[in-house]
Amino acid sequence: MREDVIIIQKLDLLLSKTENIQSTLTSLANSKVINEEDTLYNMHETMAFLRLCERSVRNLTTAGEITGVKFGSRRFYRKSELKSYLEKQSKLTSLKSKNSNHGK
């Protein structure tokens, strides 16, 4: 009997979190502020966009290179933030390339 109560409490908590996530995502989808650049990508979409493995995306998040938005236990990343990160990396690579060729 006690186990049934615990299971019901856990299910209620899970349902509540799911409803909160759904409500937040719905309000974001209905928001006029969101445009194509603010599309939210899940982990797999982020991995494909950056062409990185999951560990690398998580390492970038831990290092603060990309932040994302957390909904419950899931993290989503803004397309605009990912594009900014790629542009920054492209500029750094370009500078390194110029500097290494400059000494020759």
Coordinates of N, CA and C in Angstrom, one line a residue:
M1 N 0.8 -1.2 0.0 CA 0.0 0.0 0.0 C 0.9 1.3 0.0
R2 N 1.9 1.3 0.8 CA 2.8 2.4 0.9 C 3.5 2.7 -0.4
E3 N 3.9 1.6 -1.1 CA 4.6 1.7 -2.4 C 3.6 2.4 -3.4
D4 N 2.3 2.1 -3.4 CA 1.4 2.6 -4.3 C 1.3 4.2 -4.1
V5 N 1.3 4.6 -2.9 CA 1.2 6.0 -2.6 C 2.5 6.7 -3.1
I6 N 3.6 6.1 -2.9 CA 4.9 6.7 -3.4 C 4.8 6.8 -4.9
I7 N 4.4 5.8 -5.6 CA 4.3 5.8 -7.0 C 3.3 6.8 -7.5
I8 N 2.2 7.0 -6.9 CA 1.2 8.0 -7.3 C 1.8 9.4 -7.1
Q9 N 2.5 9.6 -6.0 CA 3.2 10.9 -5.8 C 4.2 11.2 -6.8
K10 N 5.0 10.2 -7.2 CA 6.0 10.4 -8.3 C 5.3 10.7 -9.6
L11 N 4.3 10.0 -9.9 CA 3.6 10.2 -11.2 C 2.9 11.6 -11.2
D12 N 2.4 12.1 -10.0 CA 1.8 13.4 -10.0 C 2.9 14.5 -10.2
L13 N 4.1 14.3 -9.6 CA 5.2 15.2 -9.8 C 5.7 15.2 -11.2
L14 N 5.8 14.1 -11.8 CA 6.2 14.0 -13.2 C 5.2 14.7 -14.1
L15 N 3.9 14.4 -13.9 CA 2.8 15.1 -14.7 C 2.9 16.6 -14.5
S16 N 3.1 17.1 -13.3 CA 3.2 18.5 -13.1 C 4.4 19.1 -13.9
K17 N 5.6 18.4 -13.8 CA 6.7 18.9 -14.6 C 6.5 18.9 -16.1
T18 N 5.8 17.9 -16.6 CA 5.5 17.8 -18.0 C 4.6 18.9 -18.4
E19 N 3.6 19.2 -17.6 CA 2.6 20.3 -17.9 C 3.3 21.6 -17.9
N20 N 4.3 21.8 -16.9 CA 5.0 23.1 -16.9 C 5.9 23.2 -18.2
I21 N 6.5 22.2 -18.6 CA 7.4 22.2 -19.8 C 6.5 22.5 -21.0
Q22 N 5.4 21.8 -21.1 CA 4.5 22.0 -22.2 C 3.9 23.4 -22.2
S23 N 3.6 24.0 -21.1 CA 3.1 25.3 -21.0 C 4.1 26.3 -21.4
T24 N 5.4 26.1 -21.0 CA 6.5 27.0 -21.3 C 6.7 27.0 -22.8
L25 N 6.8 25.8 -23.4 CA 7.0 25.6 -24.8 C 5.9 26.2 -25.6
T26 N 4.7 26.1 -25.2 CA 3.5 26.7 -25.9 C 3.6 28.2 -25.9
S27 N 3.9 28.7 -24.7 CA 4.0 30.2 -24.6 C 5.2 30.7 -25.5
L28 N 6.3 30.0 -25.5 CA 7.4 30.4 -26.4 C 7.0 30.3 -27.9
A29 N 6.3 29.3 -28.2 CA 5.8 29.1 -29.6 C 4.8 30.2 -30.0
N30 N 4.0 30.7 -29.1 CA 3.1 31.7 -29.3 C 3.6 33.1 -29.2
S31 N 4.8 33.2 -28.7 CA 5.5 34.5 -28.5 C 5.8 35.2 -29.8
K32 N 5.6 36.4 -29.9 CA 5.9 37.2 -31.2 C 7.4 37.5 -31.2
V33 N 8.1 37.3 -30.1 CA 9.5 37.6 -30.0 C 10.4 36.5 -30.7
I34 N 9.9 35.3 -30.8 CA 10.6 34.2 -31.4 C 10.5 34.3 -32.9
N35 N 11.7 34.2 -33.5 CA 11.7 34.2 -34.9 C 12.6 32.9 -35.3
E36 N 12.9 32.8 -36.6 CA 13.6 31.6 -37.0 C 14.9 31.5 -36.4
E37 N 15.6 32.6 -36.1 CA 16.9 32.5 -35.4 C 16.8 32.0 -34.0
D38 N 15.7 32.2 -33.4 CA 15.5 31.8 -32.0 C 14.8 30.4 -31.9
T39 N 14.9 29.6 -32.9 CA 14.4 28.3 -32.9 C 15.2 27.5 -31.8
L40 N 14.5 26.7 -31.0 CA 15.1 25.9 -30.0 C 15.5 24.5 -30.6
Y41 N 16.7 24.1 -30.4 CA 17.2 22.8 -30.8 C 17.4 21.9 -29.6
N42 N 16.9 20.7 -29.7 CA 17.2 19.7 -28.6 C 18.7 19.2 -28.8
M43 N 19.1 18.3 -28.0 CA 20.5 17.9 -28.0 C 20.9 17.3 -29.4
H44 N 20.0 16.4 -29.9 CA 20.4 15.8 -31.2 C 20.4 16.8 -32.3
E45 N 19.5 17.7 -32.3 CA 19.5 18.8 -33.4 C 20.8 19.7 -33.2
T46 N 21.1 20.0 -32.0 CA 22.3 20.8 -31.7 C 23.6 20.0 -32.2
M47 N 23.6 18.7 -31.9 CA 24.8 17.9 -32.3 C 24.9 17.9 -33.8
A48 N 23.8 17.8 -34.5 CA 23.8 17.8 -36.0 C 24.2 19.2 -36.5
F49 N 23.7 20.3 -35.9 CA 24.0 21.6 -36.4 C 25.5 21.9 -36.2
L50 N 26.0 21.6 -35.0 CA 27.4 21.9 -34.8 C 28.4 20.8 -35.3
R51 N 27.8 19.7 -35.7 CA 28.6 18.5 -36.2 C 29.6 18.1 -35.1
L52 N 29.0 17.9 -33.9 CA 29.8 17.5 -32.7 C 29.0 16.3 -32.1
C53 N 29.8 15.5 -31.3 CA 29.2 14.5 -30.5 C 28.5 15.1 -29.2
E54 N 27.7 14.3 -28.6 CA 27.0 14.7 -27.4 C 28.0 15.2 -26.3
R55 N 29.1 14.5 -26.1 CA 30.1 14.8 -25.0 C 30.6 16.2 -25.3
S56 N 30.9 16.5 -26.6 CA 31.5 17.8 -26.9 C 30.5 18.9 -26.7
V57 N 29.2 18.7 -27.0 CA 28.2 19.7 -26.8 C 28.1 19.9 -25.3
R58 N 28.1 18.9 -24.5 CA 28.0 19.0 -23.0 C 29.2 19.8 -22.5
N59 N 30.4 19.5 -23.0 CA 31.6 20.1 -22.6 C 31.6 21.6 -22.9
L60 N 31.0 22.0 -24.1 CA 30.9 23.4 -24.4 C 29.9 24.1 -23.5
T61 N 28.9 23.4 -23.1 CA 27.9 23.9 -22.1 C 28.5 24.1 -20.8
T62 N 29.2 23.1 -20.3 CA 29.9 23.2 -19.0 C 30.9 24.4 -19.0
A63 N 31.6 24.6 -20.1 CA 32.6 25.6 -20.2 C 32.0 27.0 -20.4
G64 N 30.7 27.0 -20.6 CA 30.0 28.3 -20.8 C 30.1 28.9 -22.2
E65 N 30.6 28.1 -23.1 CA 30.7 28.5 -24.5 C 29.4 28.7 -25.2
I66 N 28.5 27.7 -24.8 CA 27.1 27.8 -25.2 C 26.2 27.6 -23.9
T67 N 25.1 28.2 -23.8 CA 24.3 28.0 -22.6 C 23.0 27.3 -22.7
G68 N 22.2 27.6 -23.7 CA 21.0 27.0 -23.8 C 20.0 27.4 -22.8
V69 N 18.8 26.7 -22.9 CA 17.7 27.0 -22.0 C 17.3 25.7 -21.4
K70 N 17.1 25.6 -20.1 CA 16.8 24.4 -19.5 C 15.3 24.3 -19.1
F71 N 14.7 23.2 -19.6 CA 13.3 22.9 -19.2 C 13.2 21.6 -18.5
G72 N 13.0 21.6 -17.2 CA 13.1 20.4 -16.4 C 14.5 19.9 -16.5
S73 N 14.6 18.6 -16.9 CA 16.0 18.0 -17.0 C 16.5 18.1 -18.4
R74 N 15.8 18.7 -19.3 CA 16.2 18.8 -20.7 C 16.8 20.2 -21.0
R75 N 17.7 20.2 -21.9 CA 18.3 21.5 -22.3 C 18.1 21.7 -23.8
F76 N 17.7 22.9 -24.2 CA 17.5 23.3 -25.5 C 18.5 24.5 -25.9
Y77 N 18.9 24.5 -27.1 CA 19.8 25.6 -27.5 C 19.2 26.4 -28.6
R78 N 19.4 27.8 -28.5 CA 18.9 28.7 -29.5 C 19.8 28.6 -30.7
K79 N 19.1 28.6 -31.9 CA 19.9 28.6 -33.1 C 20.8 29.8 -33.2
S80 N 20.3 30.9 -32.8 CA 21.1 32.2 -32.9 C 22.3 32.1 -32.1
E81 N 22.3 31.4 -30.9 CA 23.4 31.3 -30.1 C 24.4 30.3 -30.7
L82 N 23.9 29.3 -31.3 CA 24.8 28.3 -32.0 C 25.5 28.9 -33.2
K83 N 24.8 29.7 -33.9 CA 25.4 30.4 -35.1 C 26.5 31.4 -34.6
S84 N 26.2 32.1 -33.5 CA 27.2 33.0 -32.9 C 28.5 32.3 -32.5
Y85 N 28.3 31.1 -31.9 CA 29.4 30.3 -31.5 C 30.2 29.9 -32.7
L86 N 29.6 29.4 -33.7 CA 30.3 29.0 -34.9 C 31.0 30.2 -35.6
E87 N 30.4 31.4 -35.6 CA 31.1 32.5 -36.2 C 32.3 32.9 -35.4
K88 N 32.2 32.8 -34.1 CA 33.3 33.2 -33.2 C 34.4 32.2 -33.5
Q89 N 34.1 30.9 -33.6 CA 35.1 29.9 -33.8 C 35.8 30.1 -35.2
S90 N 35.0 30.5 -36.2 CA 35.5 30.7 -37.5 C 36.5 31.9 -37.5
K91 N 36.2 33.0 -36.7 CA 37.1 34.1 -36.6 C 38.4 33.7 -35.9
L92 N 38.3 32.9 -34.9 CA 39.5 32.5 -34.2 C 40.3 31.6 -35.1
T93 N 39.7 30.7 -35.8 CA 40.5 29.9 -36.7 C 41.2 30.7 -37.8
S94 N 40.5 31.7 -38.3 CA 41.0 32.6 -39.3 C 42.2 33.4 -38.7
L95 N 42.1 33.9 -37.5 CA 43.2 34.7 -36.9 C 44.4 33.8 -36.7
K96 N 44.2 32.6 -36.2 CA 45.3 31.6 -36.0 C 46.0 31.3 -37.3
S97 N 45.2 31.2 -38.4 CA 45.8 30.9 -39.7 C 46.6 32.0 -40.2
K98 N 46.1 33.3 -40.0 CA 46.9 34.5 -40.4 C 48.1 34.6 -39.6
N99 N 48.1 34.4 -38.3 CA 49.2 34.5 -37.5 C 50.3 33.4 -37.8
S100 N 49.9 32.2 -38.1 CA 50.9 31.2 -38.4 C 51.5 31.4 -39.8
N101 N 50.8 32.0 -40.7 CA 51.3 32.3 -42.1 C 52.1 33.6 -42.0
H102 N 51.9 34.5 -41.0 CA 52.6 35.8 -40.9 C 54.1 35.6 -40.6
G103 N 54.4 34.5 -39.9 CA 55.8 34.3 -39.5 C 56.6 33.7 -40.5
K104 N 56.0 33.3 -41.6 CA 56.8 32.6 -42.7 C 57.4 33.5 -43.7

